[in-house]
């Protein structure tokens, strides 16, 4: 069990010993957490963890090594795809980290993000007037984006089109803070 806090860093519960192992920022230690506020996490598919913080994107490998991957932006949400794509929300921007075809050669077994990976600013056909705070990849591969005060949007990764989600004539979701999504059955988005 991994727990991200907004003031205490990252914690992992070790059931066998009934205690928590913690990661926090430590001045002068480049292998410590980038920021004390952990906003989101995503499985890297290899036993490691992507960690979004107010200080950027960190990666904790399966072997326990922590790397600062991308310190340029405060991260608000993360979503991993089955193909290795990592969607990263940062304030009013959305980024996509895609593996390049030569990634297996460029990425050491330790899993650090190095040459051979690319970070792309996703060019969208819609402007987000408020920060994106939640991401969800639906079974149909559409990416759902929840904003702080402007409702939900969907992004079709195949063609890059973004559509606002409006419900009925009143469009009550249009001005809501969307904090989470779920899909218990295909096409049934909560």
Coordinates of N, CA and C in Angstrom, one line a residue:
X1 N 0.9 -1.2 0.0 CA 0.0 0.0 0.0 C 0.9 1.2 0.0
X2 N 0.7 2.1 -1.0 CA 1.4 3.4 -1.1 C 0.5 4.5 -0.7
X3 N 1.0 5.5 0.0 CA 0.2 6.6 0.5 C 1.0 7.9 0.2
X4 N 0.4 8.8 -0.6 CA 0.9 10.1 -0.8 C 0.3 11.1 0.1
X5 N 1.0 12.0 0.7 CA 0.5 13.0 1.6 C 0.7 14.4 1.0
X6 N 0.0 15.4 1.5 CA 0.2 16.7 1.1 C 1.2 17.5 2.0
X7 N 1.8 16.8 3.0 CA 2.8 17.4 3.8 C 3.8 16.5 4.5
X8 N 3.6 15.2 4.3 CA 4.5 14.2 4.9 C 5.2 13.3 3.9
X9 N 5.2 13.7 2.6 CA 5.9 12.9 1.6 C 5.2 11.6 1.2
X10 N 6.0 10.6 0.9 CA 5.5 9.3 0.4 C 5.7 8.2 1.5
X11 N 4.7 7.4 1.7 CA 4.8 6.3 2.6 C 4.4 5.0 2.0
X12 N 5.0 3.9 2.4 CA 4.7 2.5 1.9 C 4.4 1.7 3.2
X13 N 3.3 1.1 3.2 CA 3.0 0.2 4.4 C 3.6 -1.2 4.2
X14 N 4.3 -1.6 5.1 CA 4.9 -3.0 5.1 C 4.1 -3.8 6.1
X15 N 3.3 -4.6 5.5 CA 2.3 -5.4 6.3 C 3.0 -6.4 7.3
X16 N 4.0 -7.1 6.8 CA 4.7 -8.1 7.6 C 5.3 -7.5 8.9
X17 N 5.7 -6.3 8.8 CA 6.3 -5.6 10.0 C 5.4 -4.6 10.6
X18 N 4.2 -4.4 10.0 CA 3.2 -3.5 10.6 C 3.8 -2.1 10.8
X19 N 4.5 -1.6 9.8 CA 5.0 -0.2 9.9 C 5.1 0.5 8.5
X20 N 5.4 1.8 8.5 CA 5.5 2.5 7.3 C 7.0 2.9 7.0
X21 N 7.4 2.7 5.7 CA 8.6 3.2 5.3 C 8.3 4.6 4.6
X22 N 9.1 5.6 4.9 CA 8.8 6.9 4.4 C 9.9 7.5 3.5
X23 N 9.5 8.3 2.5 CA 10.4 9.0 1.6 C 10.0 10.5 1.8
X24 N 11.0 11.3 2.0 CA 10.7 12.8 2.2 C 11.9 13.5 1.5
X25 N 11.7 14.8 1.2 CA 12.9 15.5 0.7 C 14.0 15.7 1.8
X26 N 15.2 15.6 1.3 CA 16.3 15.8 2.2 C 17.3 16.7 1.5
X27 N 17.5 17.9 2.0 CA 18.4 18.8 1.3 C 19.8 18.2 1.1
X28 N 20.3 18.4 -0.2 CA 21.6 17.9 -0.5 C 21.6 16.4 -1.0
X29 N 20.5 15.7 -0.9 CA 20.4 14.3 -1.3 C 19.6 14.3 -2.6
X30 N 20.3 14.1 -3.7 CA 19.5 14.0 -5.0 C 18.6 12.8 -5.1
X31 N 18.8 11.8 -4.3 CA 17.9 10.6 -4.4 C 16.8 10.6 -3.4
X32 N 16.5 11.8 -2.9 CA 15.3 11.9 -2.0 C 14.1 12.5 -2.8
X33 N 13.0 12.5 -2.2 CA 11.7 13.0 -2.8 C 11.9 14.4 -3.2
X34 N 11.3 14.8 -4.3 CA 11.5 16.2 -4.8 C 10.7 17.2 -4.0
X35 N 9.6 16.8 -3.4 CA 8.8 17.8 -2.6 C 8.0 17.0 -1.6
X36 N 7.7 17.6 -0.5 CA 6.9 17.0 0.6 C 5.5 16.7 0.2
X37 N 4.9 17.4 -0.8 CA 3.6 17.2 -1.2 C 3.5 16.3 -2.4
X38 N 2.9 15.1 -2.1 CA 2.7 14.1 -3.2 C 1.3 14.2 -3.7
X39 N 1.1 14.6 -4.9 CA -0.2 14.8 -5.5 C -0.8 13.6 -6.2
X40 N 0.0 12.7 -6.7 CA -0.5 11.6 -7.5 C 0.6 10.5 -7.6
X41 N 0.1 9.3 -8.0 CA 1.1 8.2 -8.2 C 0.5 7.3 -9.3
X42 N 1.4 6.6 -10.0 CA 1.0 5.7 -11.0 C 2.0 4.5 -11.1
X43 N 1.5 3.3 -11.3 CA 2.4 2.1 -11.4 C 3.2 2.3 -12.7
X44 N 4.5 2.0 -12.7 CA 5.3 2.1 -13.9 C 5.3 0.8 -14.7
X45 N 4.6 -0.3 -14.2 CA 4.4 -1.5 -15.0 C 5.6 -2.4 -14.8
X46 N 6.6 -2.0 -14.0 CA 7.8 -2.8 -13.8 C 8.2 -2.9 -12.3
X47 N 7.2 -2.8 -11.5 CA 7.4 -2.9 -10.0 C 7.8 -1.6 -9.4
X48 N 7.9 -0.5 -10.2 CA 8.2 0.8 -9.6 C 7.0 1.7 -9.6
X49 N 7.3 3.0 -9.3 CA 6.2 3.9 -9.1 C 6.6 5.3 -9.6
X50 N 5.7 5.9 -10.4 CA 5.8 7.3 -10.8 C 5.2 8.1 -9.7
X51 N 5.8 9.2 -9.3 CA 5.3 10.0 -8.2 C 5.2 11.5 -8.6
X52 N 4.0 12.0 -8.6 CA 3.8 13.4 -8.9 C 3.9 14.2 -7.6
X53 N 4.7 15.3 -7.6 CA 4.8 16.1 -6.5 C 4.7 17.6 -6.9
X54 N 4.6 18.5 -5.9 CA 4.6 19.9 -6.2 C 6.0 20.3 -6.7
X55 N 7.0 19.5 -6.6 CA 8.3 19.8 -7.1 C 8.7 19.1 -8.4
X56 N 7.7 18.4 -9.0 CA 8.0 17.7 -10.3 C 7.6 16.2 -10.2
X57 N 8.2 15.5 -11.2 CA 7.9 14.1 -11.4 C 9.1 13.3 -10.9
X58 N 8.9 12.3 -10.0 CA 9.9 11.4 -9.5 C 9.6 10.0 -10.0
X59 N 10.6 9.2 -10.0 CA 10.4 7.7 -10.3 C 11.1 6.9 -9.2
X60 N 10.4 6.0 -8.6 CA 11.0 5.1 -7.7 C 11.0 3.7 -8.3
X61 N 12.3 3.2 -8.5 CA 12.4 1.9 -9.2 C 12.0 0.8 -8.3
X62 N 11.8 -0.4 -8.9 CA 11.5 -1.6 -8.1 C 12.6 -1.9 -7.1
X63 N 13.8 -1.5 -7.4 CA 14.9 -1.8 -6.5 C 15.0 -0.7 -5.4
X64 N 14.2 0.3 -5.4 CA 14.1 1.3 -4.3 C 14.9 2.5 -4.6
X65 N 15.5 2.7 -5.8 CA 16.2 3.9 -6.2 C 15.2 5.0 -6.6
X66 N 15.4 6.2 -6.1 CA 14.5 7.3 -6.4 C 15.3 8.3 -7.3
X67 N 14.6 8.7 -8.4 CA 15.2 9.6 -9.4 C 14.3 10.8 -9.6
X68 N 14.8 12.0 -9.7 CA 14.1 13.2 -10.1 C 14.1 13.1 -11.6
X69 N 12.9 13.0 -12.2 CA 12.8 12.8 -13.7 C 12.5 14.1 -14.4
X70 N 11.7 14.9 -13.8 CA 11.2 16.1 -14.5 C 10.8 17.1 -13.6
X71 N 11.7 18.0 -13.2 CA 11.5 19.0 -12.1 C 10.8 20.3 -12.6
X72 N 10.5 20.4 -13.9 CA 10.1 21.7 -14.4 C 8.7 22.1 -13.9
X73 N 7.8 21.2 -13.6 CA 6.4 21.6 -13.3 C 5.9 20.9 -12.0
X74 N 5.0 21.6 -11.3 CA 4.3 20.9 -10.2 C 3.3 20.0 -10.9
X75 N 3.3 18.8 -10.5 CA 2.4 17.8 -11.1 C 1.1 17.7 -10.3
X76 N -0.1 17.7 -11.0 CA -1.4 17.6 -10.4 C -2.0 16.3 -10.5
X77 N -1.7 15.5 -11.6 CA -2.3 14.2 -11.7 C -1.4 13.3 -12.7
X78 N -1.5 12.0 -12.5 CA -0.8 11.0 -13.3 C -1.7 9.9 -13.7
X79 N -1.5 9.4 -14.9 CA -2.3 8.2 -15.4 C -1.4 7.4 -16.3
X80 N -1.2 6.1 -16.0 CA -0.4 5.2 -16.8 C -1.3 4.4 -17.7
X81 N -0.8 4.3 -18.9 CA -1.5 3.4 -19.9 C -0.9 2.1 -20.0
X82 N -1.6 1.1 -20.6 CA -1.1 -0.3 -20.7 C 0.1 -0.3 -21.6
X83 N 0.2 0.6 -22.5 CA 1.3 0.6 -23.5 C 2.6 1.3 -23.0
X84 N 2.6 1.7 -21.7 CA 3.8 2.4 -21.2 C 3.7 3.9 -21.2
X85 N 2.7 4.4 -21.8 CA 2.5 5.9 -21.9 C 2.1 6.4 -20.5
X86 N 2.7 7.5 -20.1 CA 2.4 8.1 -18.8 C 1.8 9.5 -19.2
X87 N 0.6 9.7 -18.8 CA -0.1 11.0 -18.9 C 0.2 11.8 -17.6
X88 N 0.6 13.1 -17.8 CA 1.0 13.9 -16.7 C 0.3 15.3 -16.8
X89 N -0.5 15.6 -15.8 CA -1.2 16.9 -15.7 C -0.4 17.8 -14.8
X90 N -0.2 19.0 -15.3 CA 0.5 20.1 -14.6 C -0.2 21.4 -14.8
X91 N -0.8 21.9 -13.8 CA -1.6 23.2 -13.9 C -2.5 23.1 -15.1
X92 N -2.3 23.9 -16.1 CA -3.2 23.9 -17.3 C -2.6 23.2 -18.5
X93 N -1.6 22.4 -18.3 CA -0.9 21.7 -19.4 C -1.1 20.2 -19.2
X94 N -1.1 19.5 -20.3 CA -1.1 18.0 -20.2 C 0.1 17.5 -21.0
X95 N 0.8 16.6 -20.5 CA 2.0 16.0 -21.1 C 1.8 14.5 -21.3
X96 N 2.5 14.0 -22.2 CA 2.5 12.6 -22.5 C 4.0 12.1 -22.5
X97 N 4.3 11.1 -21.7 CA 5.7 10.5 -21.8 C 5.5 9.2 -22.5
X98 N 6.1 9.1 -23.7 CA 6.0 7.9 -24.5 C 7.3 7.2 -24.6
X99 N 7.3 5.9 -24.6 CA 8.5 5.2 -24.8 C 8.9 5.2 -26.3
X100 N 10.2 5.4 -26.6 CA 10.6 5.4 -28.0 C 10.9 3.9 -28.4
X101 N 10.9 3.6 -29.7 CA 11.2 2.3 -30.1 C 12.5 1.7 -29.5
X102 N 13.5 2.5 -29.3 CA 14.8 2.0 -28.8 C 14.8 2.1 -27.2
X103 N 13.7 2.2 -26.6 CA 13.7 2.4 -25.1 C 14.4 1.3 -24.4
X104 N 14.2 0.1 -24.8 CA 14.8 -1.1 -24.1 C 16.3 -1.0 -24.1
X105 N 16.9 -0.4 -25.1 CA 18.3 -0.2 -25.1 C 18.8 1.0 -24.3
X106 N 17.9 2.0 -24.3 CA 18.4 3.3 -23.7 C 18.0 3.3 -22.2
X107 N 17.1 2.4 -21.8 CA 16.7 2.5 -20.4 C 17.4 1.4 -19.6
X108 N 18.2 1.7 -18.6 CA 18.9 0.7 -17.9 C 18.0 -0.2 -17.1
X109 N 18.4 -1.3 -16.6 CA 17.5 -2.2 -15.8 C 17.0 -1.5 -14.6
X110 N 17.7 -0.5 -14.1 CA 17.2 0.2 -12.9 C 16.0 1.1 -13.2
X111 N 15.7 1.4 -14.4 CA 14.5 2.0 -14.8 C 14.5 3.5 -14.8
X112 N 15.6 4.2 -14.7 CA 15.6 5.7 -14.8 C 15.2 6.2 -16.1
X113 N 14.6 7.3 -16.2 CA 14.2 7.9 -17.4 C 15.4 8.6 -18.0
X114 N 15.9 8.1 -19.2 CA 17.1 8.5 -19.8 C 16.8 8.7 -21.3
X115 N 17.8 9.0 -22.1 CA 17.7 9.1 -23.5 C 16.9 7.9 -24.1
X116 N 16.1 8.2 -25.0 CA 15.3 7.1 -25.6 C 13.8 7.2 -25.2
X117 N 13.6 8.1 -24.2 CA 12.2 8.4 -23.8 C 11.9 9.8 -24.2
X118 N 10.7 10.2 -24.4 CA 10.4 11.5 -24.8 C 9.2 12.0 -24.0
X119 N 9.3 13.3 -23.7 CA 8.2 14.0 -23.0 C 7.6 15.0 -24.0
X120 N 6.3 14.9 -24.2 CA 5.7 15.7 -25.2 C 4.6 16.5 -24.6
X121 N 4.6 17.8 -24.9 CA 3.4 18.7 -24.5 C 2.3 18.3 -25.5
X122 N 1.2 17.9 -25.0 CA 0.1 17.4 -25.9 C -0.6 18.7 -26.4
X123 N -0.6 18.8 -27.7 CA -1.3 19.9 -28.3 C -2.8 19.6 -28.3
X124 N -3.5 20.5 -27.7 CA -5.0 20.2 -27.6 C -5.8 21.3 -28.3
X125 N -6.9 20.9 -28.7 CA -7.8 21.8 -29.4 C -8.8 22.5 -28.4
X126 N -8.5 22.4 -27.1 CA -9.3 23.1 -26.1 C -8.4 23.7 -25.1
X127 N -8.8 24.8 -24.6 CA -8.0 25.4 -23.5 C -8.7 25.1 -22.2
X128 N -7.9 24.8 -21.2 CA -8.4 24.6 -19.9 C -8.3 25.8 -19.0
X129 N -9.4 26.4 -18.7 CA -9.4 27.6 -17.9 C -9.0 27.4 -16.5
X130 N -9.0 26.2 -16.0 CA -8.5 25.9 -14.7 C -7.7 24.6 -14.7
X131 N -6.9 24.4 -13.6 CA -6.0 23.3 -13.6 C -6.7 21.9 -13.7
X132 N -6.0 21.0 -14.4 CA -6.5 19.6 -14.4 C -6.0 18.9 -13.2
X133 N -6.9 18.3 -12.4 CA -6.6 17.7 -11.1 C -6.9 16.2 -11.1
X134 N -7.5 15.7 -12.1 CA -7.7 14.2 -12.2 C -7.6 13.7 -13.6
X135 N -7.0 12.5 -13.8 CA -6.9 11.8 -15.0 C -7.5 10.4 -14.9
X136 N -8.1 9.9 -16.0 CA -8.6 8.6 -15.9 C -8.6 8.0 -17.4
X137 N -8.0 6.9 -17.6 CA -8.0 6.3 -18.9 C -9.1 5.2 -18.9
X138 N -10.1 5.5 -19.7 CA -11.2 4.6 -19.8 C -10.9 3.3 -20.7
X139 N -11.8 2.3 -20.6 CA -11.5 1.1 -21.3 C -11.5 1.3 -22.8
X140 N -12.2 2.4 -23.3 CA -12.1 2.7 -24.8 C -10.9 3.5 -25.1
X141 N -10.0 3.7 -24.2 CA -8.7 4.4 -24.3 C -8.9 5.9 -24.4
X142 N -10.1 6.4 -24.2 CA -10.2 7.9 -24.1 C -9.7 8.3 -22.7
X143 N -9.0 9.4 -22.7 CA -8.5 10.0 -21.4 C -9.5 11.0 -20.9
X144 N -10.0 10.8 -19.7 CA -10.9 11.8 -19.0 C -10.1 12.7 -18.2
X145 N -10.4 14.0 -18.2 CA -9.6 15.0 -17.5 C -10.6 15.8 -16.6
X146 N -10.3 15.8 -15.3 CA -11.2 16.6 -14.4 C -10.5 17.9 -14.0
X147 N -11.2 19.0 -14.2 CA -10.6 20.3 -13.8 C -11.0 20.8 -12.5
X148 N -10.4 21.8 -12.0 CA -10.7 22.4 -10.7 C -12.0 23.1 -10.6
X149 N -12.4 23.7 -11.7 CA -13.7 24.4 -11.6 C -14.4 24.5 -12.9
X150 N -14.0 23.7 -13.9 CA -14.6 23.8 -15.2 C -15.0 22.4 -15.8
X151 N -15.3 21.5 -14.9 CA -15.9 20.3 -15.3 C -14.9 19.3 -15.8
X152 N -15.4 18.4 -16.7 CA -14.6 17.3 -17.2 C -14.5 17.5 -18.7
X153 N -13.4 16.9 -19.2 CA -13.1 16.8 -20.7 C -12.7 15.4 -21.0
X154 N -12.8 15.1 -22.3 CA -12.2 13.8 -22.8 C -11.2 14.1 -23.9
X155 N -10.2 13.3 -23.9 CA -9.2 13.4 -25.0 C -9.1 12.1 -25.7
X156 N -9.2 12.1 -27.0 CA -9.0 10.9 -27.8 C -7.6 10.9 -28.2
X157 N -6.8 10.0 -27.6 CA -5.3 10.0 -27.9 C -5.0 9.7 -29.4
X158 N -5.9 9.0 -30.1 CA -5.7 8.6 -31.4 C -5.6 9.9 -32.3
X159 N -6.5 10.9 -32.1 CA -6.5 12.0 -33.0 C -6.3 13.4 -32.2
X160 N -6.2 13.3 -30.9 CA -5.9 14.5 -30.2 C -7.0 15.5 -29.9
X161 N -8.2 15.0 -30.3 CA -9.4 15.9 -30.1 C -9.8 15.9 -28.6
X162 N -10.2 17.1 -28.1 CA -10.6 17.3 -26.7 C -12.0 17.8 -26.8
X163 N -12.9 17.1 -26.0 CA -14.3 17.5 -25.9 C -14.7 17.8 -24.5
X164 N -15.4 18.9 -24.2 CA -15.9 19.1 -22.9 C -17.1 18.1 -22.6
X165 N -17.2 17.7 -21.4 CA -18.3 16.8 -21.1 C -19.5 17.6 -20.5
X166 N -20.6 17.6 -21.2 CA -21.7 18.4 -20.8 C -22.9 17.5 -20.6
X167 N -23.6 17.7 -19.5 CA -24.8 16.8 -19.2 C -26.0 17.6 -19.3
X168 N -26.9 17.3 -20.2 CA -28.2 17.9 -20.3 C -28.1 19.4 -20.7
X169 N -29.2 20.0 -20.8 CA -29.3 21.4 -21.2 C -28.6 22.4 -20.2
X170 N -28.7 22.0 -18.9 CA -28.1 22.9 -17.9 C -26.6 22.8 -17.8
X171 N -26.1 21.6 -18.2 CA -24.6 21.4 -18.2 C -24.1 21.6 -16.8
X172 N -24.7 21.0 -15.8 CA -24.3 21.3 -14.4 C -22.8 20.8 -14.1
X173 N -22.3 19.9 -14.8 CA -20.9 19.5 -14.6 C -19.9 20.5 -15.1
X174 N -20.4 21.4 -15.9 CA -19.5 22.4 -16.6 C -18.7 23.3 -15.6
X175 N -19.2 23.5 -14.4 CA -18.5 24.3 -13.5 C -18.1 23.6 -12.2
X176 N -18.0 22.3 -12.2 CA -17.7 21.5 -11.0 C -16.2 21.3 -11.0
X177 N -15.7 21.0 -9.7 CA -14.4 20.5 -9.5 C -14.5 19.0 -9.6
X178 N -13.8 18.4 -10.6 CA -13.9 17.0 -10.8 C -12.7 16.4 -10.2
X179 N -12.9 15.5 -9.1 CA -11.7 15.0 -8.4 C -11.4 13.6 -8.7
X180 N -12.3 12.8 -9.2 CA -12.1 11.4 -9.5 C -13.0 10.8 -10.5
X181 N -12.6 9.7 -11.2 CA -13.4 9.0 -12.1 C -13.3 7.5 -11.8
X182 N -14.3 6.8 -12.2 CA -14.3 5.3 -12.1 C -15.1 4.7 -13.3
X183 N -14.8 3.5 -13.7 CA -15.5 2.8 -14.8 C -15.8 1.4 -14.4
X184 N -16.8 1.1 -13.6 CA -17.1 -0.3 -13.1 C -17.4 -1.2 -14.3
X185 N -18.1 -0.7 -15.3 CA -18.4 -1.5 -16.5 C -18.0 -0.7 -17.7
X186 N -17.6 -1.3 -18.8 CA -17.2 -0.6 -20.0 C -18.2 0.4 -20.4
X187 N -17.8 1.7 -20.5 CA -18.6 2.8 -21.0 C -19.5 3.4 -19.9
X188 N -19.4 2.9 -18.7 CA -20.1 3.4 -17.5 C -19.2 4.3 -16.7
X189 N -19.1 5.5 -16.9 CA -18.2 6.4 -16.3 C -18.9 7.1 -15.1
X190 N -18.3 7.1 -14.0 CA -18.7 7.7 -12.8 C -17.7 8.8 -12.4

